[in-house]
Short mmCIF file of C-alpha atoms in Angstrom, two decimals:
data_model
loop_
_atom_site.label_atom_id
_atom_site.label_comp_id
_atom_site.label_asym_id
_atom_site.label_seq_id
_atom_site.Cartn_x
_atom_site.Cartn_y
_atom_site.Cartn_z
CA MET Q 137 55.40 -5.49 17.83
CA SER Q 138 57.51 -2.35 18.07
CA GLU Q 139 56.45 1.15 18.98
CA GLY Q 140 54.50 2.91 16.22
CA GLU Q 141 53.09 -0.29 14.72
CA ILE Q 142 49.38 -0.91 14.73
CA ALA Q 143 47.71 -4.32 14.92
CA ILE Q 144 45.18 -4.73 12.11
CA ASN Q 145 42.65 -7.50 11.74
CA VAL Q 146 43.09 -8.17 8.02
CA GLU Q 147 40.17 -10.60 7.88
CA ALA Q 148 37.87 -7.89 9.29
CA LEU Q 149 39.14 -5.46 6.64
CA TYR Q 150 38.41 -7.97 3.86
CA GLN Q 151 34.94 -8.55 5.29
CA GLU Q 152 34.35 -4.79 5.46
CA ALA Q 153 35.49 -4.45 1.84
CA ALA Q 154 33.13 -7.24 0.74
CA THR Q 155 30.21 -5.67 2.61
CA LEU Q 156 30.99 -2.28 1.12
CA LYS Q 157 31.19 -3.80 -2.38
CA GLU Q 158 27.74 -5.35 -1.95
CA TYR Q 159 26.38 -1.99 -0.78
CA ILE Q 160 27.95 -0.24 -3.80
CA ASP Q 161 26.42 -2.82 -6.14
CA SER Q 162 23.02 -2.30 -4.50
CA LEU Q 163 23.32 1.48 -4.83
CA GLN Q 164 24.29 1.15 -8.49
CA LYS Q 165 21.34 -1.14 -9.20
CA THR Q 166 18.94 1.25 -7.48
CA LEU Q 167 20.41 4.21 -9.33
CA ASN Q 168 19.97 2.42 -12.67
CA GLU Q 169 16.33 1.70 -11.81
CA VAL Q 170 15.73 5.34 -10.87
CA LEU Q 171 17.35 6.57 -14.09
CA ASP Q 172 15.21 4.11 -16.06
CA SER Q 173 12.10 5.47 -14.31
CA ILE Q 174 13.13 9.03 -15.20
CA ASP Q 175 13.48 8.00 -18.85
CA SER Q 176 10.02 6.39 -18.73
CA ILE Q 177 8.48 9.55 -17.31
CA ARG Q 178 10.10 11.65 -20.03
CA ALA Q 179 8.79 9.26 -22.67
CA SER Q 180 5.30 9.50 -21.15
CA LYS Q 181 5.39 13.30 -21.26
CA SER Q 182 6.54 13.14 -24.87
CA ALA Q 183 3.68 10.76 -25.69
CA ILE Q 184 1.19 13.20 -24.16
CA ASP Q 185 2.60 15.94 -26.39
CA GLU Q 186 2.35 13.72 -29.48
CA ILE Q 187 -1.24 12.70 -28.76
CA ALA Q 188 -2.19 16.38 -28.53
CA LYS Q 189 -1.52 16.62 -32.27
CA GLN Q 190 -4.77 15.92 -34.11
CA ASN Q 191 -5.40 13.57 -37.01
CA GLN Q 192 -2.45 11.29 -36.54
CA GLU Q 193 -2.15 7.56 -36.49
CA PHE Q 194 -0.14 6.05 -33.68
CA LEU Q 195 1.58 2.77 -33.08
CA LEU Q 196 1.00 1.41 -29.59
CA ILE Q 197 3.31 -1.36 -28.48
CA GLY Q 198 1.46 -4.10 -26.64
CA ASP Q 199 4.45 -5.29 -24.59
CA ARG Q 200 8.06 -4.44 -23.77
CA LYS Q 201 9.44 -6.66 -26.55
CA GLY Q 202 7.15 -5.33 -29.27
CA ASN Q 203 5.51 -8.68 -30.01
CA VAL Q 204 2.22 -6.93 -30.71
CA ILE Q 205 1.83 -3.43 -32.12
CA PHE Q 206 -1.53 -1.71 -32.54
CA LYS Q 207 -2.14 0.92 -35.18
CA VAL Q 208 -4.67 3.41 -33.78
CA GLY Q 209 -6.14 6.72 -34.79
CA ASN Q 210 -8.50 9.30 -33.35
CA ILE Q 211 -7.26 9.03 -29.78
CA ASN Q 212 -9.33 11.07 -27.36
CA ASN Q 213 -6.78 13.46 -25.88
CA VAL Q 214 -9.19 15.04 -23.40
CA LYS Q 215 -8.28 12.70 -20.53
CA VAL Q 216 -5.33 10.47 -19.69
CA ILE Q 217 -4.79 8.03 -16.85
CA VAL Q 218 -1.70 8.61 -14.71
CA HIS Q 219 -0.16 6.16 -12.26
CA LEU Q 220 0.24 7.87 -8.89
CA GLY Q 221 2.04 5.03 -7.17
CA LEU Q 222 1.21 1.73 -5.51
CA GLN Q 223 -2.13 0.72 -7.06
CA TYR Q 224 -3.52 4.23 -7.52
CA PHE Q 225 -4.34 5.86 -10.84
CA VAL Q 226 -6.10 9.09 -11.68
CA GLU Q 227 -7.87 10.26 -14.84
CA VAL Q 228 -6.96 13.87 -15.62
CA ASP Q 229 -6.50 16.26 -18.52
CA PRO Q 230 -3.15 16.09 -20.36
CA GLN Q 231 -1.72 19.25 -18.77
CA THR Q 232 -2.48 18.02 -15.25
CA ALA Q 233 -0.93 14.67 -16.19
CA LYS Q 234 2.25 16.44 -17.30
CA ARG Q 235 2.37 18.38 -14.01
CA ILE Q 236 2.02 15.13 -12.06
CA LEU Q 237 4.77 13.57 -14.17
CA ASP Q 238 6.96 16.67 -13.71
CA ASP Q 239 6.61 16.28 -9.93
CA LYS Q 240 7.49 12.58 -10.13
CA GLU Q 241 10.48 13.38 -12.31
CA LYS Q 242 11.71 16.03 -9.86
CA GLU Q 243 11.40 13.60 -6.95
CA LEU Q 244 13.30 10.95 -8.88
CA ASN Q 245 15.99 13.44 -9.94
CA ASP Q 246 16.47 14.45 -6.31
CA TYR Q 247 16.66 10.80 -5.28
CA SER Q 248 19.12 10.13 -8.11
CA LYS Q 249 21.39 12.94 -6.90
CA ALA Q 250 21.28 11.58 -3.35
CA LEU Q 251 22.10 8.08 -4.62
CA GLN Q 252 24.98 9.42 -6.71
CA ALA Q 253 26.40 11.26 -3.70
CA GLU Q 254 26.13 8.15 -1.51
CA LEU Q 255 27.66 6.05 -4.27
CA ALA Q 256 30.61 8.44 -4.63
CA LYS Q 257 31.15 8.43 -0.87
CA SER Q 258 30.99 4.64 -0.72
CA LEU Q 259 33.34 4.24 -3.68
CA ASP Q 260 35.83 6.57 -2.01
CA ALA Q 261 35.67 4.53 1.20
CA TYR Q 262 36.05 1.30 -0.78
CA ASN Q 263 39.06 2.66 -2.68
CA GLN Q 264 40.71 3.75 0.56
CA LEU Q 265 40.10 0.33 2.06
CA ALA Q 266 41.51 -1.32 -1.08
CA GLN Q 267 44.65 0.81 -0.77
CA VAL Q 268 45.11 -0.25 2.86
CA LEU Q 269 44.65 -3.90 1.92
CA ALA Q 270 47.11 -3.56 -0.99
CA ALA Q 271 49.67 -1.97 1.35
CA ILE Q 272 49.20 -4.79 3.86
CA GLN Q 273 49.64 -7.37 1.12
CA ALA Q 274 52.78 -5.64 -0.18
CA GLN Q 275 54.19 -5.49 3.35
CA ALA Q 276 53.42 -9.18 3.88
CA GLN Q 277 55.19 -10.10 0.64
CA LYS Q 278 58.28 -8.13 1.73
CA GLY Q 279 58.31 -10.01 5.03
CA GLU Q 280 58.31 -13.45 3.38
#
C-alpha cells in the first residue's frame, strides 16, 4: 500500500449499509403508522363535528372492511368516549374530546417531524455510504 492510500474493510461497510437500511425501513414504517394515527385523529374530530348536527342519520361501520354497517339516528352528542392511551378511556363532552384529540395530534405531529428529520439524516448517511461502496467497486473493476 502506498502513501495516501487508506485500508478499508469493505465487508464492514456492506454490513453497516445493511444495518442502516434496516433502520431506515423501521423509521419509514413507524412514520407511516404515525401519519395513519394523525389521519385517524382528524377523522375522529370530524365525526364529533358531524354528530353535533341534530336530526341526522349516520352510518357507523362495524369493522375496518365495512362488512357490517349500522344506520343510526338520534345520537346523544352530550358525551363521547375518548381513548387516552394504553387501556384508558374517558367520557367527556365533545369540546373536551376535541381538545384531547388536538393534544394527541400535536404530539404525533411533533413525533412525525422528529422521525422525518431522523429519516432524512439516515438516508443521507446511507447515500454517502453507497457512494463509497460504488467507488470501491469501480476501483476494484479497474484493477482487474
